[in-house]
Amino acid sequence: MSRIGKKPIAIPNGVDVSVNGSVLTFKKGNKQKELDTKGNVNVSIENGNIVFSAKGDDRQSRAYWGTYRALANNVIIGINEGFTRVLEINGVGYKAAVKGKIVELNLGFSHPINYELPAGIEASIEKNQLTLKGDDKQLIGQVAAHIREFRPPEPYKGKGVKYLEEHIVRKAGKTSKK
């Protein structure tokens, strides 16, 4: 049995959840998100909780059970509180600036990199930290990974773009002969 799938999701105040066939619809204010389970799991709303159950007893059904429960939980957290991902930019002359929906990155190349943010993502800069905010966890992670990909941190001096909580294992540089 799925340990994640068994847990019901409490619906917070102000969030409306409706089930229409295999599509879950979440609403809060003017925000609306949909999650299509494609008929892989059974979904019901009982006593202010969303309850998921597996369609069958095979391994694939149990995998979908926990996956869709986690995805629905992420939608509720995103619509209610939002998600944040912080990137740290280290290196001499490395900097970032936000100009509307474009993040301009100077990462040691001969030209600046202009990265256009997708809809629903906001960025802000404070010193050498780029903060990404939004209500879609998958999209926030994808944008952060794409920005990190421009200049991943190197192991000798730690220069590059890294996640704030990431730890870079440093290597010893060259040693001279005595």
Tab-separated table of N, CA and C in Angstrom:
chain	number	residue	atom	x	y	z
A	1	MET	N	0.831	-1.191	0.000
A	1	MET	CA	0.000	0.000	0.000
A	1	MET	C	0.869	1.244	0.000
A	2	SER	N	0.317	2.290	-0.582
A	2	SER	CA	1.030	3.548	-0.646
A	2	SER	C	0.888	4.290	0.680
A	3	ARG	N	2.001	4.592	1.301
A	3	ARG	CA	1.942	5.334	2.561
A	3	ARG	C	1.551	6.783	2.315
A	4	ILE	N	2.014	7.334	1.193
A	4	ILE	CA	1.665	8.718	0.857
A	4	ILE	C	0.209	8.790	0.419
A	5	GLY	N	-0.199	7.870	-0.428
A	5	GLY	CA	-1.552	7.881	-0.967
A	5	GLY	C	-2.635	7.726	0.071
A	6	LYS	N	-2.336	7.036	1.181
A	6	LYS	CA	-3.333	6.815	2.232
A	6	LYS	C	-3.712	8.092	2.973
A	7	LYS	N	-2.780	9.055	3.028
A	7	LYS	CA	-3.028	10.262	3.806
A	7	LYS	C	-4.038	11.160	3.093
A	8	PRO	N	-5.108	11.553	3.776
A	8	PRO	CA	-6.034	12.504	3.146
A	8	PRO	C	-5.427	13.910	3.149
A	9	ILE	N	-5.847	14.731	2.205
A	9	ILE	CA	-5.363	16.112	2.119
A	9	ILE	C	-6.454	17.018	2.689
A	10	ALA	N	-6.108	17.764	3.733
A	10	ALA	CA	-7.057	18.711	4.317
A	10	ALA	C	-7.199	19.913	3.389
A	11	ILE	N	-8.433	20.296	3.101
A	11	ILE	CA	-8.684	21.458	2.241
A	11	ILE	C	-8.687	22.696	3.126
A	12	PRO	N	-7.744	23.649	2.899
A	12	PRO	CA	-7.702	24.854	3.735
A	12	PRO	C	-8.888	25.775	3.476
A	13	ASN	N	-9.133	26.675	4.417
A	13	ASN	CA	-10.208	27.653	4.259
A	13	ASN	C	-9.915	28.550	3.075
A	14	GLY	N	-10.949	28.849	2.300
A	14	GLY	CA	-10.788	29.741	1.148
A	14	GLY	C	-10.453	29.022	-0.145
A	15	VAL	N	-10.164	27.735	-0.077
A	15	VAL	CA	-9.849	26.966	-1.285
A	15	VAL	C	-11.049	26.081	-1.611
A	16	ASP	N	-11.555	26.213	-2.834
A	16	ASP	CA	-12.656	25.376	-3.295
A	16	ASP	C	-12.093	24.267	-4.165
A	17	VAL	N	-12.485	23.038	-3.872
A	17	VAL	CA	-12.033	21.887	-4.651
A	17	VAL	C	-13.264	21.175	-5.184
A	18	SER	N	-13.240	20.879	-6.487
A	18	SER	CA	-14.336	20.117	-7.071
A	18	SER	C	-13.771	19.011	-7.940
A	19	VAL	N	-14.518	17.892	-8.000
A	19	VAL	CA	-14.114	16.733	-8.804
A	19	VAL	C	-15.124	16.595	-9.930
A	20	ASN	N	-14.621	16.589	-11.158
A	20	ASN	CA	-15.479	16.408	-12.321
A	20	ASN	C	-14.895	15.264	-13.140
A	21	GLY	N	-15.387	14.069	-12.895
A	21	GLY	CA	-14.833	12.896	-13.568
A	21	GLY	C	-13.445	12.599	-13.013
A	22	SER	N	-12.431	12.747	-13.863
A	22	SER	CA	-11.058	12.502	-13.410
A	22	SER	C	-10.275	13.794	-13.243
A	23	VAL	N	-10.956	14.947	-13.319
A	23	VAL	CA	-10.278	16.243	-13.224
A	23	VAL	C	-10.608	16.905	-11.893
A	24	LEU	N	-9.559	17.250	-11.147
A	24	LEU	CA	-9.704	18.012	-9.905
A	24	LEU	C	-9.519	19.487	-10.232
A	25	THR	N	-10.401	20.347	-9.749
A	25	THR	CA	-10.290	21.780	-9.972
A	25	THR	C	-10.133	22.470	-8.625
A	26	PHE	N	-9.074	23.294	-8.502
A	26	PHE	CA	-8.782	24.028	-7.278
A	26	PHE	C	-8.970	25.508	-7.559
A	27	LYS	N	-9.699	26.210	-6.687
A	27	LYS	CA	-9.926	27.651	-6.859
A	27	LYS	C	-9.666	28.366	-5.550
A	28	LYS	N	-8.984	29.511	-5.663
A	28	LYS	CA	-8.831	30.413	-4.521
A	28	LYS	C	-8.750	31.816	-5.085
A	29	GLY	N	-9.757	32.609	-4.806
A	29	GLY	CA	-9.788	33.963	-5.367
A	29	GLY	C	-9.847	33.889	-6.886
A	30	ASN	N	-8.911	34.561	-7.534
A	30	ASN	CA	-8.879	34.533	-8.999
A	30	ASN	C	-7.913	33.479	-9.541
A	31	LYS	N	-7.284	32.715	-8.650
A	31	LYS	CA	-6.383	31.634	-9.073
A	31	LYS	C	-7.186	30.362	-9.283
A	32	GLN	N	-6.882	29.661	-10.364
A	32	GLN	CA	-7.534	28.385	-10.619
A	32	GLN	C	-6.520	27.426	-11.221
A	33	LYS	N	-6.467	26.226	-10.683
A	33	LYS	CA	-5.558	25.181	-11.171
A	33	LYS	C	-6.359	23.915	-11.375
A	34	GLU	N	-5.937	23.124	-12.351
A	34	GLU	CA	-6.575	21.846	-12.607
A	34	GLU	C	-5.540	20.731	-12.552
A	35	LEU	N	-5.965	19.568	-12.098
A	35	LEU	CA	-5.121	18.378	-12.065
A	35	LEU	C	-5.924	17.238	-12.676
A	36	ASP	N	-5.449	16.738	-13.815
A	36	ASP	CA	-6.114	15.646	-14.501
A	36	ASP	C	-5.457	14.330	-14.092
A	37	THR	N	-6.214	13.460	-13.447
A	37	THR	CA	-5.676	12.178	-13.009
A	37	THR	C	-5.749	11.131	-14.117
A	38	LYS	N	-6.359	11.478	-15.243
A	38	LYS	CA	-6.461	10.594	-16.414
A	38	LYS	C	-7.102	9.252	-16.066
A	39	GLY	N	-7.927	9.248	-15.021
A	39	GLY	CA	-8.640	8.035	-14.638
A	39	GLY	C	-7.786	6.967	-13.980
A	40	ASN	N	-6.578	7.329	-13.540
A	40	ASN	CA	-5.680	6.337	-12.934
A	40	ASN	C	-5.957	6.085	-11.461
A	41	VAL	N	-6.654	7.006	-10.788
A	41	VAL	CA	-6.968	6.852	-9.370
A	41	VAL	C	-8.423	7.258	-9.125
A	42	ASN	N	-8.974	6.814	-8.004
A	42	ASN	CA	-10.303	7.245	-7.574
A	42	ASN	C	-10.128	8.430	-6.628
A	43	VAL	N	-10.901	9.484	-6.850
A	43	VAL	CA	-10.801	10.690	-6.024
A	43	VAL	C	-12.178	11.002	-5.458
A	44	SER	N	-12.213	11.348	-4.169
A	44	SER	CA	-13.470	11.767	-3.557
A	44	SER	C	-13.173	12.837	-2.504
A	45	ILE	N	-14.192	13.631	-2.224
A	45	ILE	CA	-14.075	14.664	-1.191
A	45	ILE	C	-14.976	14.251	-0.036
A	46	GLU	N	-14.361	14.013	1.138
A	46	GLU	CA	-15.093	13.546	2.308
A	46	GLU	C	-14.709	14.379	3.524
A	47	ASN	N	-15.668	14.987	4.172
A	47	ASN	CA	-15.471	15.748	5.417
A	47	ASN	C	-14.371	16.803	5.293
A	48	GLY	N	-14.341	17.553	4.201
A	48	GLY	CA	-13.340	18.601	4.031
A	48	GLY	C	-11.953	18.082	3.708
A	49	ASN	N	-11.856	16.841	3.286
A	49	ASN	CA	-10.579	16.237	2.901
A	49	ASN	C	-10.693	15.647	1.506
A	50	ILE	N	-9.577	15.647	0.790
A	50	ILE	CA	-9.514	14.962	-0.498
A	50	ILE	C	-8.915	13.591	-0.227
A	51	VAL	N	-9.611	12.556	-0.660
A	51	VAL	CA	-9.180	11.185	-0.408
A	51	VAL	C	-8.925	10.498	-1.745
A	52	PHE	N	-7.744	9.896	-1.867
A	52	PHE	CA	-7.363	9.163	-3.069
A	52	PHE	C	-7.373	7.679	-2.759
A	53	SER	N	-7.722	6.872	-3.759
A	53	SER	CA	-7.624	5.414	-3.623
A	53	SER	C	-7.201	4.836	-4.963
A	54	ALA	N	-6.502	3.720	-4.912
A	54	ALA	CA	-5.968	3.091	-6.118
A	54	ALA	C	-7.098	2.435	-6.907
A	55	LYS	N	-6.974	2.443	-8.232
A	55	LYS	CA	-7.961	1.780	-9.104
A	55	LYS	C	-7.855	0.265	-8.992
A	56	GLY	N	-6.614	-0.237	-9.012
A	56	GLY	CA	-6.398	-1.687	-8.958
A	56	GLY	C	-5.467	-2.045	-7.827
A	57	ASP	N	-4.953	-3.277	-7.897
A	57	ASP	CA	-4.051	-3.739	-6.850
A	57	ASP	C	-2.648	-3.996	-7.392
A	58	ASP	N	-2.397	-3.592	-8.638
A	58	ASP	CA	-1.078	-3.816	-9.221
A	58	ASP	C	-0.121	-2.683	-8.847
A	59	ARG	N	1.138	-2.894	-9.148
A	59	ARG	CA	2.204	-1.943	-8.776
A	59	ARG	C	1.993	-0.569	-9.418
A	60	GLN	N	1.597	-0.538	-10.677
A	60	GLN	CA	1.395	0.727	-11.392
A	60	GLN	C	0.276	1.550	-10.749
A	61	SER	N	-0.813	0.925	-10.368
A	61	SER	CA	-1.928	1.639	-9.732
A	61	SER	C	-1.509	2.249	-8.405
A	62	ARG	N	-0.732	1.506	-7.635
A	62	ARG	CA	-0.264	2.044	-6.346
A	62	ARG	C	0.702	3.206	-6.559
A	63	ALA	N	1.499	3.153	-7.625
A	63	ALA	CA	2.419	4.251	-7.920
A	63	ALA	C	1.641	5.516	-8.284
A	64	TYR	N	0.608	5.364	-9.107
A	64	TYR	CA	-0.228	6.514	-9.457
A	64	TYR	C	-0.927	7.082	-8.231
A	65	TRP	N	-1.332	6.217	-7.329
A	65	TRP	CA	-2.047	6.609	-6.127
A	65	TRP	C	-1.232	7.627	-5.329
A	66	GLY	N	0.012	7.297	-5.008
A	66	GLY	CA	0.866	8.216	-4.258
A	66	GLY	C	1.272	9.433	-5.066
A	67	THR	N	1.490	9.260	-6.366
A	67	THR	CA	1.924	10.373	-7.215
A	67	THR	C	0.847	11.447	-7.312
A	68	TYR	N	-0.378	11.049	-7.617
A	68	TYR	CA	-1.447	12.043	-7.766
A	68	TYR	C	-1.812	12.692	-6.440
A	69	ARG	N	-1.673	11.963	-5.344
A	69	ARG	CA	-1.904	12.577	-4.031
A	69	ARG	C	-0.872	13.663	-3.775
A	70	ALA	N	0.414	13.389	-4.104
A	70	ALA	CA	1.479	14.379	-3.920
A	70	ALA	C	1.283	15.583	-4.847
A	71	LEU	N	0.880	15.331	-6.088
A	71	LEU	CA	0.645	16.436	-7.025
A	71	LEU	C	-0.508	17.327	-6.550
A	72	ALA	N	-1.579	16.725	-6.045
A	72	ALA	CA	-2.711	17.503	-5.539
A	72	ALA	C	-2.301	18.317	-4.314
A	73	ASN	N	-1.488	17.725	-3.444
A	73	ASN	CA	-1.001	18.450	-2.271
A	73	ASN	C	-0.146	19.646	-2.685
A	74	ASN	N	0.703	19.468	-3.708
A	74	ASN	CA	1.528	20.571	-4.206
A	74	ASN	C	0.683	21.686	-4.796
A	75	VAL	N	-0.416	21.343	-5.471
A	75	VAL	CA	-1.303	22.364	-6.027
A	75	VAL	C	-1.942	23.162	-4.899
A	76	ILE	N	-2.383	22.486	-3.849
A	76	ILE	CA	-3.018	23.187	-2.721
A	76	ILE	C	-2.015	24.099	-2.022
A	77	ILE	N	-0.810	23.609	-1.775
A	77	ILE	CA	0.209	24.450	-1.132
A	77	ILE	C	0.558	25.636	-2.027
A	78	GLY	N	0.698	25.396	-3.318
A	78	GLY	CA	1.049	26.455	-4.247
A	78	GLY	C	-0.014	27.525	-4.357
A	79	ILE	N	-1.264	27.118	-4.402
A	79	ILE	CA	-2.361	28.084	-4.547
A	79	ILE	C	-2.590	28.842	-3.242
A	80	ASN	N	-2.252	28.210	-2.111
A	80	ASN	CA	-2.479	28.812	-0.801
A	80	ASN	C	-1.296	29.673	-0.349
A	81	GLU	N	-0.073	29.158	-0.441
A	81	GLU	CA	1.109	29.854	0.074
A	81	GLU	C	2.096	30.227	-1.020
A	82	GLY	N	2.275	29.374	-2.008
A	82	GLY	CA	3.264	29.592	-3.052
A	82	GLY	C	4.577	28.902	-2.717
A	83	PHE	N	5.436	28.784	-3.723
A	83	PHE	CA	6.733	28.144	-3.562
A	83	PHE	C	7.842	29.146	-3.847
A	84	THR	N	8.985	28.944	-3.213
A	84	THR	CA	10.142	29.818	-3.385
A	84	THR	C	11.379	28.970	-3.601
A	85	ARG	N	12.231	29.420	-4.511
A	85	ARG	CA	13.520	28.760	-4.736
A	85	ARG	C	14.574	29.861	-4.825
A	86	VAL	N	15.657	29.742	-4.071
A	86	VAL	CA	16.696	30.772	-4.018
A	86	VAL	C	17.972	30.231	-4.657
A	87	LEU	N	18.512	31.002	-5.588
A	87	LEU	CA	19.780	30.678	-6.238
A	87	LEU	C	20.826	31.676	-5.782
A	88	GLU	N	22.030	31.202	-5.541
A	88	GLU	CA	23.127	32.067	-5.111
A	88	GLU	C	24.138	32.173	-6.253
A	89	ILE	N	24.559	33.397	-6.554
A	89	ILE	CA	25.503	33.643	-7.639
A	89	ILE	C	26.836	34.024	-7.020
A	90	ASN	N	27.867	33.168	-7.228
A	90	ASN	CA	29.194	33.402	-6.662
A	90	ASN	C	30.202	33.564	-7.780
A	91	GLY	N	31.081	34.532	-7.627
A	91	GLY	CA	32.156	34.737	-8.598
A	91	GLY	C	32.425	36.221	-8.763
A	92	VAL	N	33.673	36.551	-9.083
A	92	VAL	CA	34.049	37.950	-9.286
A	92	VAL	C	33.402	38.442	-10.574
A	93	GLY	N	32.607	39.504	-10.476
A	93	GLY	CA	31.947	40.068	-11.638
A	93	GLY	C	30.662	39.354	-12.030
A	94	TYR	N	30.295	38.296	-11.341
A	94	TYR	CA	29.045	37.597	-11.636
A	94	TYR	C	27.911	38.359	-10.967
A	95	LYS	N	26.896	38.693	-11.724
A	95	LYS	CA	25.767	39.418	-11.142
A	95	LYS	C	24.511	39.152	-11.952
A	96	ALA	N	23.382	39.523	-11.384
A	96	ALA	CA	22.091	39.347	-12.036
A	96	ALA	C	21.247	40.588	-11.803
A	97	ALA	N	20.337	40.856	-12.740
A	97	ALA	CA	19.410	41.970	-12.618
A	97	ALA	C	18.071	41.535	-13.204
A	98	VAL	N	16.985	42.008	-12.596
A	98	VAL	CA	15.644	41.702	-13.088
A	98	VAL	C	15.104	42.939	-13.779
A	99	LYS	N	14.713	42.771	-15.034
A	99	LYS	CA	14.126	43.867	-15.821
A	99	LYS	C	12.781	43.391	-16.339
A	100	GLY	N	11.734	43.645	-15.563
A	100	GLY	CA	10.402	43.175	-15.936
A	100	GLY	C	10.313	41.664	-15.824
A	101	LYS	N	10.041	40.991	-16.939
A	101	LYS	CA	9.949	39.530	-16.962
A	101	LYS	C	11.235	38.901	-17.494
A	102	ILE	N	12.322	39.673	-17.538
A	102	ILE	CA	13.600	39.172	-18.043
A	102	ILE	C	14.642	39.253	-16.937
A	103	VAL	N	15.373	38.147	-16.746
A	103	VAL	CA	16.490	38.124	-15.802
A	103	VAL	C	17.763	38.224	-16.633
A	104	GLU	N	18.552	39.278	-16.378
A	104	GLU	CA	19.810	39.467	-17.092
A	104	GLU	C	20.946	38.958	-16.209
A	105	LEU	N	21.681	37.975	-16.717
A	105	LEU	CA	22.754	37.348	-15.959
A	105	LEU	C	24.097	37.646	-16.603
A	106	ASN	N	25.041	38.139	-15.817
A	106	ASN	CA	26.426	38.306	-16.260
A	106	ASN	C	27.238	37.252	-15.509
A	107	LEU	N	27.646	36.211	-16.243
A	107	LEU	CA	28.284	35.060	-15.610
A	107	LEU	C	29.668	34.769	-16.185
A	108	GLY	N	30.378	35.814	-16.571
A	108	GLY	CA	31.741	35.622	-17.046
A	108	GLY	C	31.858	35.349	-18.534
A	109	PHE	N	30.750	35.331	-19.244
A	109	PHE	CA	30.805	35.165	-20.687
A	109	PHE	C	31.032	36.527	-21.336
A	110	SER	N	31.271	36.551	-22.634
A	110	SER	CA	31.508	37.814	-23.330
A	110	SER	C	30.218	38.610	-23.525
A	111	HIS	N	29.089	38.006	-23.222
A	111	HIS	CA	27.798	38.658	-23.416
A	111	HIS	C	26.895	38.335	-22.224
A	112	PRO	N	25.947	39.211	-21.912
A	112	PRO	CA	24.994	38.881	-20.849
A	112	PRO	C	23.966	37.868	-21.364
A	113	ILE	N	23.426	37.092	-20.452
A	113	ILE	CA	22.393	36.115	-20.782
A	113	ILE	C	21.057	36.699	-20.348
A	114	ASN	N	20.138	36.838	-21.290
A	114	ASN	CA	18.798	37.326	-20.990
A	114	ASN	C	17.850	36.138	-20.955
A	115	TYR	N	17.332	35.826	-19.765
A	115	TYR	CA	16.429	34.692	-19.591
A	115	TYR	C	15.031	35.231	-19.331
A	116	GLU	N	14.094	34.870	-20.214
A	116	GLU	CA	12.723	35.330	-20.055
A	116	GLU	C	11.969	34.376	-19.131
A	117	LEU	N	11.375	34.930	-18.092
A	117	LEU	CA	10.638	34.120	-17.120
A	117	LEU	C	9.285	33.713	-17.696
A	118	PRO	N	8.861	32.472	-17.474
A	118	PRO	CA	7.536	32.053	-17.929
A	118	PRO	C	6.439	32.714	-17.094
A	119	ALA	N	5.222	32.658	-17.598
A	119	ALA	CA	4.083	33.245	-16.886
A	119	ALA	C	3.902	32.553	-15.543
A	120	GLY	N	3.621	33.334	-14.506
A	120	GLY	CA	3.395	32.782	-13.178
A	120	GLY	C	4.626	32.746	-12.302
A	121	ILE	N	5.784	33.156	-12.818
A	121	ILE	CA	7.023	33.158	-12.043
A	121	ILE	C	7.480	34.603	-11.856
A	122	GLU	N	7.817	34.936	-10.619
A	122	GLU	CA	8.356	36.255	-10.302
A	122	GLU	C	9.774	36.088	-9.780
A	123	ALA	N	10.634	37.052	-10.096
A	123	ALA	CA	12.016	36.991	-9.639
A	123	ALA	C	12.384	38.284	-8.935
A	124	SER	N	13.271	38.180	-7.948
A	124	SER	CA	13.812	39.363	-7.269
A	124	SER	C	15.260	39.075	-6.908
A	125	ILE	N	16.050	40.147	-6.834
A	125	ILE	CA	17.476	40.035	-6.539
A	125	ILE	C	17.756	40.778	-5.249
A	126	GLU	N	18.523	40.139	-4.362
A	126	GLU	CA	19.013	40.818	-3.170
A	126	GLU	C	20.466	40.406	-2.992
A	127	LYS	N	21.377	41.327	-3.178
A	127	LYS	CA	22.819	41.088	-3.191
A	127	LYS	C	23.147	40.050	-4.252
A	128	ASN	N	23.612	38.884	-3.851
A	128	ASN	CA	23.973	37.866	-4.842
A	128	ASN	C	22.979	36.704	-4.849
A	129	GLN	N	21.751	36.938	-4.378
A	129	GLN	CA	20.752	35.884	-4.322
A	129	GLN	C	19.570	36.205	-5.224
A	130	LEU	N	19.254	35.269	-6.101
A	130	LEU	CA	18.119	35.381	-7.009
A	130	LEU	C	16.991	34.534	-6.438
A	131	THR	N	15.869	35.167	-6.111
A	131	THR	CA	14.731	34.481	-5.520
A	131	THR	C	13.637	34.324	-6.566
A	132	LEU	N	13.201	33.090	-6.783
A	132	LEU	CA	12.124	32.788	-7.714
A	132	LEU	C	10.889	32.414	-6.906
A	133	LYS	N	9.728	33.002	-7.257
A	133	LYS	CA	8.480	32.732	-6.543
A	133	LYS	C	7.397	32.395	-7.550
A	134	GLY	N	6.507	31.501	-7.136
A	134	GLY	CA	5.383	31.136	-7.983
A	134	GLY	C	4.499	30.117	-7.287
A	135	ASP	N	3.427	29.709	-7.977
A	135	ASP	CA	2.509	28.761	-7.358
A	135	ASP	C	2.590	27.363	-7.957
A	136	ASP	N	3.495	27.139	-8.895
A	136	ASP	CA	3.667	25.816	-9.511
A	136	ASP	C	5.047	25.280	-9.151
A	137	LYS	N	5.096	24.246	-8.312
A	137	LYS	CA	6.363	23.714	-7.815
A	137	LYS	C	7.240	23.176	-8.936
A	138	GLN	N	6.643	22.488	-9.891
A	138	GLN	CA	7.407	21.912	-10.990
A	138	GLN	C	8.026	23.015	-11.840
A	139	LEU	N	7.270	24.065	-12.137
A	139	LEU	CA	7.766	25.159	-12.974
A	139	LEU	C	8.879	25.937	-12.274
A	140	ILE	N	8.740	26.174	-10.968
A	140	ILE	CA	9.786	26.858	-10.196
A	140	ILE	C	11.087	26.058	-10.250
A	141	GLY	N	11.000	24.755	-10.031
A	141	GLY	CA	12.182	23.901	-10.070
A	141	GLY	C	12.819	23.860	-11.447
A	142	GLN	N	11.993	23.847	-12.495
A	142	GLN	CA	12.510	23.805	-13.863
A	142	GLN	C	13.232	25.098	-14.218
A	143	VAL	N	12.660	26.234	-13.850
A	143	VAL	CA	13.287	27.530	-14.134
A	143	VAL	C	14.596	27.658	-13.364
A	144	ALA	N	14.595	27.248	-12.081
A	144	ALA	CA	15.819	27.318	-11.274
A	144	ALA	C	16.908	26.422	-11.865
A	145	ALA	N	16.545	25.231	-12.304
A	145	ALA	CA	17.527	24.321	-12.899
A	145	ALA	C	18.065	24.873	-14.211
A	146	HIS	N	17.200	25.524	-14.981
A	146	HIS	CA	17.643	26.088	-16.265
A	146	HIS	C	18.606	27.254	-16.047
A	147	ILE	N	18.330	28.109	-15.066
A	147	ILE	CA	19.235	29.230	-14.769
A	147	ILE	C	20.561	28.698	-14.223
A	148	ARG	N	20.515	27.677	-13.362
A	148	ARG	CA	21.738	27.081	-12.808
A	148	ARG	C	22.584	26.452	-13.901
A	149	GLU	N	21.940	25.952	-14.934
A	149	GLU	CA	22.620	25.282	-16.041
A	149	GLU	C	23.541	26.229	-16.832
A	150	PHE	N	23.260	27.534	-16.804
A	150	PHE	CA	24.097	28.493	-17.541
A	150	PHE	C	25.536	28.488	-17.039
A	151	ARG	N	25.722	28.390	-15.720
A	151	ARG	CA	27.067	28.343	-15.131
A	151	ARG	C	26.988	27.546	-13.840
A	152	PRO	N	27.039	26.194	-13.922
A	152	PRO	CA	26.988	25.396	-12.696
A	152	PRO	C	28.221	25.650	-11.825
A	153	PRO	N	28.122	25.460	-10.527
A	153	PRO	CA	29.269	25.731	-9.654
A	153	PRO	C	30.424	24.775	-9.932
A	154	GLU	N	31.617	25.318	-9.925
A	154	GLU	CA	32.795	24.477	-10.159
A	154	GLU	C	33.429	24.115	-8.817
A	155	PRO	N	34.123	22.977	-8.738
A	155	PRO	CA	34.562	22.452	-7.440
A	155	PRO	C	35.820	23.095	-6.867
A	156	TYR	N	36.537	23.934	-7.604
A	156	TYR	CA	37.801	24.473	-7.096
A	156	TYR	C	37.603	25.772	-6.319
A	157	LYS	N	36.888	26.723	-6.894
A	157	LYS	CA	36.638	27.980	-6.182
A	157	LYS	C	35.169	28.166	-5.807
A	158	GLY	N	34.300	27.328	-6.336
A	158	GLY	CA	32.876	27.434	-6.032
A	158	GLY	C	32.169	28.498	-6.846
A	159	LYS	N	32.791	28.974	-7.925
A	159	LYS	CA	32.168	30.004	-8.753
A	159	LYS	C	31.026	29.402	-9.560
A	160	GLY	N	29.997	30.194	-9.760
A	160	GLY	CA	28.869	29.761	-10.572
A	160	GLY	C	27.551	30.017	-9.876
A	161	VAL	N	26.500	29.422	-10.409
A	161	VAL	CA	25.151	29.571	-9.867
A	161	VAL	C	24.797	28.269	-9.147
A	162	LYS	N	24.423	28.387	-7.866
A	162	LYS	CA	24.057	27.204	-7.096
A	162	LYS	C	22.802	27.496	-6.296
A	163	TYR	N	22.136	26.420	-5.885
A	163	TYR	CA	20.995	26.571	-4.989
A	163	TYR	C	21.512	27.007	-3.629
A	164	LEU	N	20.731	27.770	-2.891
A	164	LEU	CA	21.172	28.298	-1.606
A	164	LEU	C	21.521	27.179	-0.626
A	165	GLU	N	20.728	26.111	-0.618
A	165	GLU	CA	20.969	25.024	0.343
A	165	GLU	C	21.966	23.991	-0.170
A	166	GLU	N	22.455	24.152	-1.397
A	166	GLU	CA	23.391	23.190	-1.981
A	166	GLU	C	24.784	23.366	-1.373
A	167	HIS	N	25.455	22.244	-1.141
A	167	HIS	CA	26.812	22.264	-0.620
A	167	HIS	C	27.753	21.784	-1.714
A	168	ILE	N	28.756	22.587	-2.028
A	168	ILE	CA	29.717	22.241	-3.067
A	168	ILE	C	30.922	21.574	-2.403
A	169	VAL	N	31.225	20.357	-2.808
A	169	VAL	CA	32.388	19.654	-2.286
A	169	VAL	C	33.607	20.211	-3.014
A	170	ARG	N	34.496	20.809	-2.265
A	170	ARG	CA	35.671	21.451	-2.850
A	170	ARG	C	36.782	20.457	-3.093
A	171	LYS	N	37.527	20.694	-4.170
A	171	LYS	CA	38.701	19.876	-4.484
A	171	LYS	C	39.943	20.689	-4.195
A	172	ALA	N	41.024	20.007	-3.893
A	172	ALA	CA	42.298	20.683	-3.688
A	172	ALA	C	42.862	21.036	-5.062
A	173	GLY	N	43.466	22.195	-5.161
A	173	GLY	CA	44.060	22.608	-6.427
A	173	GLY	C	45.393	21.908	-6.649
A	174	LYS	N	46.106	22.377	-7.644
A	174	LYS	CA	47.421	21.800	-7.924
A	174	LYS	C	48.397	22.153	-6.813
A	175	THR	N	49.301	21.243	-6.544
A	175	THR	CA	50.349	21.520	-5.567
A	175	THR	C	51.674	21.563	-6.303
A	176	SER	N	52.551	22.410	-5.848
A	176	SER	CA	53.860	22.541	-6.522
A	176	SER	C	54.855	21.529	-5.960
A	177	LYS	N	55.894	21.231	-6.773
A	177	LYS	CA	56.941	20.301	-6.341
A	177	LYS	C	57.874	21.012	-5.376
A	178	LYS	N	58.429	20.259	-4.435
A	178	LYS	CA	59.361	20.851	-3.477
A	178	LYS	C	60.765	20.403	-3.775
